[in-house]
PDB file of C-alpha atoms in Angstrom:
ATOM      1  CA  GLU A   1      -9.802   0.505  16.264  1.00  0.00           C
ATOM      2  CA  VAL A   2      -7.078  -0.981  14.087  1.00  0.00           C
ATOM      3  CA  GLN A   3      -3.776   0.816  14.545  1.00  0.00           C
ATOM      4  CA  LEU A   4      -0.340   0.287  13.060  1.00  0.00           C
ATOM      5  CA  VAL A   5       2.337   2.654  14.327  1.00  0.00           C
ATOM      6  CA  GLU A   6       5.828   2.763  12.843  1.00  0.00           C
ATOM      7  CA  SER A   7       8.914   3.940  14.695  1.00  0.00           C
ATOM      8  CA  GLY A   8      12.690   3.919  14.336  1.00  0.00           C
ATOM      9  CA  GLY A   9      13.184   6.051  11.269  1.00  0.00           C
ATOM     10  CA  GLY A  10      15.676   8.843  10.845  1.00  0.00           C
ATOM     11  CA  LEU A  11      18.885   9.902   9.146  1.00  0.00           C
ATOM     12  CA  VAL A  12      21.590   7.323   8.477  1.00  0.00           C
ATOM     13  CA  GLN A  13      24.769   7.377   6.421  1.00  0.00           C
ATOM     14  CA  PRO A  14      25.184   5.234   3.307  1.00  0.00           C
ATOM     15  CA  GLY A  15      26.266   1.753   4.313  1.00  0.00           C
ATOM     16  CA  GLY A  16      24.655   2.135   7.721  1.00  0.00           C
ATOM     17  CA  SER A  17      21.844   0.284   9.441  1.00  0.00           C
ATOM     18  CA  LEU A  18      18.458   1.148  10.844  1.00  0.00           C
ATOM     19  CA  ARG A  19      15.727  -0.899  12.476  1.00  0.00           C
ATOM     20  CA  LEU A  20      12.081   0.006  11.948  1.00  0.00           C
ATOM     21  CA  SER A  21       9.318  -1.250  14.206  1.00  0.00           C
ATOM     22  CA  CYS A  22       5.582  -1.533  13.693  1.00  0.00           C
ATOM     23  CA  ALA A  23       3.350  -1.723  16.769  1.00  0.00           C
ATOM     24  CA  ALA A  24      -0.104  -3.176  16.149  1.00  0.00           C
ATOM     25  CA  SER A  25      -3.288  -2.878  18.177  1.00  0.00           C
ATOM     26  CA  GLY A  26      -7.024  -3.243  17.797  1.00  0.00           C
ATOM     27  CA  PHE A  27      -7.000  -6.650  16.111  1.00  0.00           C
ATOM     28  CA  THR A  28      -5.801 -10.230  16.584  1.00  0.00           C
ATOM     29  CA  PHE A  29      -2.237  -9.735  15.424  1.00  0.00           C
ATOM     30  CA  ASN A  30      -1.310 -13.379  14.837  1.00  0.00           C
ATOM     31  CA  ASN A  31      -4.188 -13.793  12.365  1.00  0.00           C
ATOM     32  CA  TYR A  32      -2.639 -11.355   9.914  1.00  0.00           C
ATOM     33  CA  TRP A  33       0.357 -11.095   7.645  1.00  0.00           C
ATOM     34  CA  LEU A  34       2.471  -7.979   8.014  1.00  0.00           C
ATOM     35  CA  HIS A  35       4.044  -6.014   5.166  1.00  0.00           C
ATOM     36  CA  TRP A  36       6.471  -3.153   4.663  1.00  0.00           C
ATOM     37  CA  LEU A  37       6.138  -0.766   1.745  1.00  0.00           C
ATOM     38  CA  ARG A  38       7.914   2.441   0.868  1.00  0.00           C
ATOM     39  CA  GLN A  39       7.277   5.642  -0.982  1.00  0.00           C
ATOM     40  CA  VAL A  40       9.806   8.177  -2.161  1.00  0.00           C
ATOM     41  CA  PRO A  41       8.212  11.564  -1.353  1.00  0.00           C
ATOM     42  CA  GLY A  42       6.135  12.643  -4.312  1.00  0.00           C
ATOM     43  CA  LYS A  43       6.406   9.237  -5.974  1.00  0.00           C
ATOM     44  CA  GLY A  44       4.482   5.981  -6.021  1.00  0.00           C
ATOM     45  CA  LEU A  45       4.138   3.038  -3.660  1.00  0.00           C
ATOM     46  CA  VAL A  46       6.508   0.074  -3.691  1.00  0.00           C
ATOM     47  CA  TRP A  47       6.107  -3.172  -1.803  1.00  0.00           C
ATOM     48  CA  VAL A  48       9.235  -4.152   0.156  1.00  0.00           C
ATOM     49  CA  ALA A  49       8.662  -7.269   2.265  1.00  0.00           C
ATOM     50  CA  ARG A  50       6.106  -9.448   4.021  1.00  0.00           C
ATOM     51  CA  ILE A  51       5.961 -11.997   6.818  1.00  0.00           C
ATOM     52  CA  ASN A  52       3.241 -14.559   7.422  1.00  0.00           C
ATOM     53  CA  ASN A  53       1.224 -15.122  10.601  1.00  0.00           C
ATOM     54  CA  ASP A  54       3.767 -17.105  12.550  1.00  0.00           C
ATOM     55  CA  GLY A  55       6.945 -15.762  11.004  1.00  0.00           C
ATOM     56  CA  SER A  56       7.802 -18.990   9.208  1.00  0.00           C
ATOM     57  CA  SER A  57       7.635 -17.507   5.711  1.00  0.00           C
ATOM     58  CA  ILE A  58       9.152 -14.202   4.576  1.00  0.00           C
ATOM     59  CA  SER A  59       9.492 -12.663   1.116  1.00  0.00           C
ATOM     60  CA  TYR A  60      11.389  -9.616  -0.100  1.00  0.00           C
ATOM     61  CA  ALA A  61      11.496  -7.365  -3.106  1.00  0.00           C
ATOM     62  CA  ASP A  62      14.602  -7.961  -5.223  1.00  0.00           C
ATOM     63  CA  SER A  63      15.822  -4.440  -4.462  1.00  0.00           C
ATOM     64  CA  VAL A  64      16.239  -5.199  -0.740  1.00  0.00           C
ATOM     65  CA  LYS A  65      16.918  -8.945  -0.724  1.00  0.00           C
ATOM     66  CA  GLY A  66      20.046  -9.778   1.250  1.00  0.00           C
ATOM     67  CA  ARG A  67      20.110  -6.355   2.941  1.00  0.00           C
ATOM     68  CA  PHE A  68      16.753  -6.164   4.753  1.00  0.00           C
ATOM     69  CA  THR A  69      15.401  -8.671   7.274  1.00  0.00           C
ATOM     70  CA  MET A  70      11.830  -8.777   8.447  1.00  0.00           C
ATOM     71  CA  SER A  71      10.676 -10.353  11.708  1.00  0.00           C
ATOM     72  CA  ARG A  72       7.731 -10.325  14.093  1.00  0.00           C
ATOM     73  CA  ASP A  73       6.972 -10.947  17.762  1.00  0.00           C
ATOM     74  CA  ASN A  74       3.401 -12.148  18.204  1.00  0.00           C
ATOM     75  CA  ALA A  75       3.671 -11.912  21.998  1.00  0.00           C
ATOM     76  CA  LYS A  76       4.375  -8.185  21.725  1.00  0.00           C
ATOM     77  CA  ASN A  77       2.213  -7.483  18.641  1.00  0.00           C
ATOM     78  CA  THR A  78       5.146  -5.975  16.803  1.00  0.00           C
ATOM     79  CA  GLY A  79       6.909  -6.381  13.505  1.00  0.00           C
ATOM     80  CA  ASP A  80      10.403  -5.189  12.639  1.00  0.00           C
ATOM     81  CA  LEU A  81      12.392  -4.391   9.534  1.00  0.00           C
ATOM     82  CA  GLN A  82      16.158  -4.528   9.982  1.00  0.00           C
ATOM     83  CA  MET A  83      17.777  -2.525   7.191  1.00  0.00           C
ATOM     84  CA  ASN A  84      21.510  -2.991   6.553  1.00  0.00           C
ATOM     85  CA  SER A  85      23.875  -1.697   3.886  1.00  0.00           C
ATOM     86  CA  LEU A  86      21.582   1.243   3.290  1.00  0.00           C
ATOM     87  CA  ARG A  87      21.846   3.184   0.045  1.00  0.00           C
ATOM     88  CA  ALA A  88      20.686   6.625  -0.995  1.00  0.00           C
ATOM     89  CA  GLU A  89      17.957   5.011  -3.068  1.00  0.00           C
ATOM     90  CA  ASP A  90      16.459   3.489   0.103  1.00  0.00           C
ATOM     91  CA  THR A  91      15.434   6.993   1.176  1.00  0.00           C
ATOM     92  CA  ALA A  92      11.649   6.946   1.483  1.00  0.00           C
ATOM     93  CA  VAL A  93       8.679   6.965   3.810  1.00  0.00           C
ATOM     94  CA  TYR A  94       8.232   3.406   5.049  1.00  0.00           C
ATOM     95  CA  TYR A  95       4.782   2.050   5.838  1.00  0.00           C
ATOM     96  CA  CYS A  96       3.738  -1.107   7.586  1.00  0.00           C
ATOM     97  CA  ALA A  97       0.452  -2.650   6.538  1.00  0.00           C
ATOM     98  CA  ARG A  98      -1.512  -5.794   7.276  1.00  0.00           C
ATOM     99  CA  SER A  99      -3.291  -8.375   5.155  1.00  0.00           C
ATOM    100  CA  ASN A 100      -5.770 -11.091   6.025  1.00  0.00           C
ATOM    101  CA  PRO A 101      -4.614 -14.375   4.470  1.00  0.00           C
ATOM    102  CA  ALA A 102      -8.171 -15.702   4.665  1.00  0.00           C
ATOM    103  CA  LEU A 103      -9.186 -12.966   2.185  1.00  0.00           C
ATOM    104  CA  ALA A 104      -6.074 -12.346   0.070  1.00  0.00           C
ATOM    105  CA  VAL A 105      -2.458 -12.420   1.186  1.00  0.00           C
ATOM    106  CA  TYR A 106      -1.458  -9.246  -0.631  1.00  0.00           C
ATOM    107  CA  TYR A 107      -4.591  -7.141  -0.126  1.00  0.00           C
ATOM    108  CA  LEU A 108      -3.527  -4.469   2.342  1.00  0.00           C
ATOM    109  CA  ASP A 109      -6.558  -3.247   4.247  1.00  0.00           C
ATOM    110  CA  TYR A 110      -4.908  -1.085   6.920  1.00  0.00           C
ATOM    111  CA  TRP A 111      -1.722   0.940   6.806  1.00  0.00           C
ATOM    112  CA  GLY A 112       0.372   2.738   9.391  1.00  0.00           C
ATOM    113  CA  GLN A 113       1.039   6.471   9.165  1.00  0.00           C
ATOM    114  CA  GLY A 114       4.551   5.959   7.825  1.00  0.00           C
ATOM    115  CA  ILE A 115       8.059   6.841   8.995  1.00  0.00           C
ATOM    116  CA  LEU A 116      10.753   8.678   7.067  1.00  0.00           C
ATOM    117  CA  VAL A 117      14.129   7.071   6.432  1.00  0.00           C
ATOM    118  CA  THR A 118      16.814   9.299   4.951  1.00  0.00           C
ATOM    119  CA  VAL A 119      20.095   7.829   3.744  1.00  0.00           C
ATOM    120  CA  SER A 120      22.614  10.587   3.246  1.00  0.00           C
ATOM    121  CA  SER A 121      26.114  11.605   4.232  1.00  0.00           C
TER     122      SER A 121
ATOM    123  CA  ASP B   1       6.336  -8.154 -12.442  1.00  0.00           C
ATOM    124  CA  ILE B   2       2.823  -7.070 -13.403  1.00  0.00           C
ATOM    125  CA  GLN B   3       2.789  -3.456 -14.553  1.00  0.00           C
ATOM    126  CA  MET B   4      -0.210  -1.320 -13.638  1.00  0.00           C
ATOM    127  CA  THR B   5      -0.866   1.736 -15.789  1.00  0.00           C
ATOM    128  CA  GLN B   6      -3.229   4.401 -14.510  1.00  0.00           C
ATOM    129  CA  SER B   7      -4.853   7.171 -16.483  1.00  0.00           C
ATOM    130  CA  PRO B   8      -5.029  10.048 -16.283  1.00  0.00           C
ATOM    131  CA  SER B   9      -2.004  10.921 -14.161  1.00  0.00           C
ATOM    132  CA  SER B  10      -3.806  14.054 -12.988  1.00  0.00           C
ATOM    133  CA  LEU B  11      -7.319  15.362 -13.167  1.00  0.00           C
ATOM    134  CA  SER B  12      -9.060  18.628 -12.284  1.00  0.00           C
ATOM    135  CA  ALA B  13     -12.694  18.485 -11.270  1.00  0.00           C
ATOM    136  CA  SER B  14     -15.302  20.363  -9.281  1.00  0.00           C
ATOM    137  CA  VAL B  15     -17.369  19.408  -6.258  1.00  0.00           C
ATOM    138  CA  GLY B  16     -20.381  17.445  -7.481  1.00  0.00           C
ATOM    139  CA  ASP B  17     -18.666  16.141 -10.634  1.00  0.00           C
ATOM    140  CA  ARG B  18     -18.595  12.489 -11.635  1.00  0.00           C
ATOM    141  CA  VAL B  19     -15.035  11.286 -12.030  1.00  0.00           C
ATOM    142  CA  THR B  20     -13.548   8.134 -13.546  1.00  0.00           C
ATOM    143  CA  ILE B  21     -10.009   6.803 -13.162  1.00  0.00           C
ATOM    144  CA  THR B  22      -8.751   3.835 -15.148  1.00  0.00           C
ATOM    145  CA  CYS B  23      -6.118   1.230 -14.391  1.00  0.00           C
ATOM    146  CA  ARG B  24      -4.824  -1.373 -16.842  1.00  0.00           C
ATOM    147  CA  ALA B  25      -2.805  -4.463 -16.006  1.00  0.00           C
ATOM    148  CA  ASN B  26      -0.336  -5.970 -18.480  1.00  0.00           C
ATOM    149  CA  GLY B  27      -1.385  -9.472 -17.447  1.00  0.00           C
ATOM    150  CA  ASP B  28      -4.378 -11.334 -16.093  1.00  0.00           C
ATOM    151  CA  ILE B  29      -4.982 -10.373 -12.472  1.00  0.00           C
ATOM    152  CA  HIS B  30      -8.568 -11.684 -12.400  1.00  0.00           C
ATOM    153  CA  ASN B  31     -10.438  -9.504  -9.903  1.00  0.00           C
ATOM    154  CA  TYR B  32      -7.507  -9.027  -7.543  1.00  0.00           C
ATOM    155  CA  LEU B  33      -7.460  -5.263  -7.829  1.00  0.00           C
ATOM    156  CA  ALA B  34      -7.683  -2.691  -5.050  1.00  0.00           C
ATOM    157  CA  TRP B  35      -8.070   1.075  -5.099  1.00  0.00           C
ATOM    158  CA  LEU B  36      -6.445   3.261  -2.463  1.00  0.00           C
ATOM    159  CA  GLN B  37      -6.752   6.932  -1.575  1.00  0.00           C
ATOM    160  CA  GLN B  38      -3.853   8.956  -0.224  1.00  0.00           C
ATOM    161  CA  LYS B  39      -4.062  12.498   1.077  1.00  0.00           C
ATOM    162  CA  PRO B  40      -0.919  14.662   1.405  1.00  0.00           C
ATOM    163  CA  GLY B  41       1.244  13.585   4.319  1.00  0.00           C
ATOM    164  CA  LYS B  42      -1.070  10.706   5.180  1.00  0.00           C
ATOM    165  CA  ALA B  43      -1.026   6.937   4.807  1.00  0.00           C
ATOM    166  CA  PRO B  44      -2.905   5.289   1.957  1.00  0.00           C
ATOM    167  CA  GLU B  45      -6.395   4.082   2.812  1.00  0.00           C
ATOM    168  CA  SER B  46      -8.129   1.199   1.129  1.00  0.00           C
ATOM    169  CA  LEU B  47     -11.330   2.060  -0.707  1.00  0.00           C
ATOM    170  CA  ILE B  48     -12.148  -0.956  -2.856  1.00  0.00           C
ATOM    171  CA  TYR B  49     -10.965  -4.549  -3.096  1.00  0.00           C
ATOM    172  CA  ALA B  50     -11.759  -7.407  -5.470  1.00  0.00           C
ATOM    173  CA  ALA B  51     -12.280  -4.771  -8.171  1.00  0.00           C
ATOM    174  CA  SER B  52     -15.722  -3.729  -6.952  1.00  0.00           C
ATOM    175  CA  SER B  53     -16.182  -4.490  -3.231  1.00  0.00           C
ATOM    176  CA  LEU B  54     -16.333  -1.468  -0.966  1.00  0.00           C
ATOM    177  CA  GLN B  55     -14.086  -1.504   2.092  1.00  0.00           C
ATOM    178  CA  SER B  56     -16.043  -1.072   5.320  1.00  0.00           C
ATOM    179  CA  GLY B  57     -16.789   2.572   6.079  1.00  0.00           C
ATOM    180  CA  VAL B  58     -16.144   3.866   2.558  1.00  0.00           C
ATOM    181  CA  PRO B  59     -18.943   6.086   1.182  1.00  0.00           C
ATOM    182  CA  SER B  60     -21.155   4.585  -1.497  1.00  0.00           C
ATOM    183  CA  ARG B  61     -20.250   7.344  -3.983  1.00  0.00           C
ATOM    184  CA  PHE B  62     -17.106   5.282  -4.636  1.00  0.00           C
ATOM    185  CA  SER B  63     -17.479   2.296  -6.930  1.00  0.00           C
ATOM    186  CA  GLY B  64     -15.239   0.005  -8.946  1.00  0.00           C
ATOM    187  CA  SER B  65     -15.661  -2.111 -12.037  1.00  0.00           C
ATOM    188  CA  ARG B  66     -13.726  -4.384 -14.358  1.00  0.00           C
ATOM    189  CA  SER B  67     -13.691  -5.052 -18.072  1.00  0.00           C
ATOM    190  CA  GLY B  68     -11.057  -7.617 -18.961  1.00  0.00           C
ATOM    191  CA  THR B  69      -7.718  -6.212 -17.801  1.00  0.00           C
ATOM    192  CA  ASP B  70      -9.134  -2.682 -17.495  1.00  0.00           C
ATOM    193  CA  PHE B  71     -10.375  -1.491 -14.123  1.00  0.00           C
ATOM    194  CA  THR B  72     -12.259   1.674 -13.273  1.00  0.00           C
ATOM    195  CA  LEU B  73     -12.750   3.700 -10.120  1.00  0.00           C
ATOM    196  CA  THR B  74     -15.750   6.018 -10.232  1.00  0.00           C
ATOM    197  CA  ILE B  75     -16.664   8.748  -7.788  1.00  0.00           C
ATOM    198  CA  SER B  76     -20.279   9.590  -8.491  1.00  0.00           C
ATOM    199  CA  SER B  77     -20.414  13.069  -6.923  1.00  0.00           C
ATOM    200  CA  LEU B  78     -17.129  14.567  -5.770  1.00  0.00           C
ATOM    201  CA  GLN B  79     -16.958  15.883  -2.233  1.00  0.00           C
ATOM    202  CA  PRO B  80     -14.316  18.285  -0.907  1.00  0.00           C
ATOM    203  CA  GLU B  81     -12.639  15.496   1.076  1.00  0.00           C
ATOM    204  CA  ASP B  82     -12.166  13.392  -2.082  1.00  0.00           C
ATOM    205  CA  PHE B  83      -9.392  15.549  -3.510  1.00  0.00           C
ATOM    206  CA  ALA B  84      -6.391  13.279  -3.107  1.00  0.00           C
ATOM    207  CA  THR B  85      -4.164  10.886  -5.032  1.00  0.00           C
ATOM    208  CA  TYR B  86      -5.607   7.518  -6.012  1.00  0.00           C
ATOM    209  CA  TYR B  87      -3.647   4.331  -6.637  1.00  0.00           C
ATOM    210  CA  CYS B  88      -4.631   0.979  -8.002  1.00  0.00           C
ATOM    211  CA  GLN B  89      -2.888  -2.156  -6.773  1.00  0.00           C
ATOM    212  CA  GLN B  90      -2.879  -5.705  -8.108  1.00  0.00           C
ATOM    213  CA  TYR B  91      -2.591  -8.449  -5.550  1.00  0.00           C
ATOM    214  CA  ASN B  92      -2.987 -11.530  -7.703  1.00  0.00           C
ATOM    215  CA  LEU B  93       0.656 -12.122  -8.554  1.00  0.00           C
ATOM    216  CA  PHE B  94       3.851 -11.739  -6.580  1.00  0.00           C
ATOM    217  CA  PRO B  95       5.099  -9.101  -6.053  1.00  0.00           C
ATOM    218  CA  PRO B  96       2.096  -6.850  -5.481  1.00  0.00           C
ATOM    219  CA  THR B  97       2.406  -3.773  -7.671  1.00  0.00           C
ATOM    220  CA  PHE B  98       0.821  -0.342  -7.848  1.00  0.00           C
ATOM    221  CA  GLY B  99      -0.182   2.108 -10.503  1.00  0.00           C
ATOM    222  CA  GLN B 100       1.723   5.386 -10.643  1.00  0.00           C
ATOM    223  CA  GLY B 101      -1.184   7.314  -9.123  1.00  0.00           C
ATOM    224  CA  THR B 102      -3.821   9.786 -10.266  1.00  0.00           C
ATOM    225  CA  ARG B 103      -3.790  13.170  -8.603  1.00  0.00           C
ATOM    226  CA  LEU B 104      -7.310  14.586  -8.321  1.00  0.00           C
ATOM    227  CA  GLU B 105      -7.293  18.344  -7.911  1.00  0.00           C
ATOM    228  CA  ILE B 106      -9.928  20.983  -7.391  1.00  0.00           C
ATOM    229  CA  LYS B 107     -10.832  22.933 -10.528  1.00  0.00           C
TER     230      LYS B 107
END
């Protein structure tokens, strides 16, 4: 069974940092790209960042570029999102998701359950 | 960025009804369109990809179609577990973008 499990969320002050992790199981991790998306409660879905199979290529949404850093460890089947200089508008539920580059690099076929990040003083 | 516009934003229907949700792209995304279902407090789940291909395990009452830049999700006979919010997503052009969602409620 494919599983993606996020951890590391919580409450942080504006300007602070937080590191999210995504633990994958049930599939060959290094065959898939990994993505982070977010959703303000009650609002729509927004793509945040992605990393390719081997970690050599990473892209970010303009809203987080220069503040967020995505990485992965294929030996541990995990992906991380380091979030710095956090702002109130970064408050959201963050999801990790996977895509199969052999099918389509931005088609997200499985998602994690999400983790809440709250940026507030 | 490609903008995806869904309609309606909300919809009330009864068990057994046939329901249609539409998504329009403001550019050519070919068939690179997915439909997702999200229940309250849960992660989105993929239903359809490539405009009309059913994700493994998704019931056959769900179907998708395309006409130009207009895409349609149809549920042929609503079941109680289908009441949720539905999103379309284009994955042809970077960055991937989503519709604003259609909330399907019980009448």
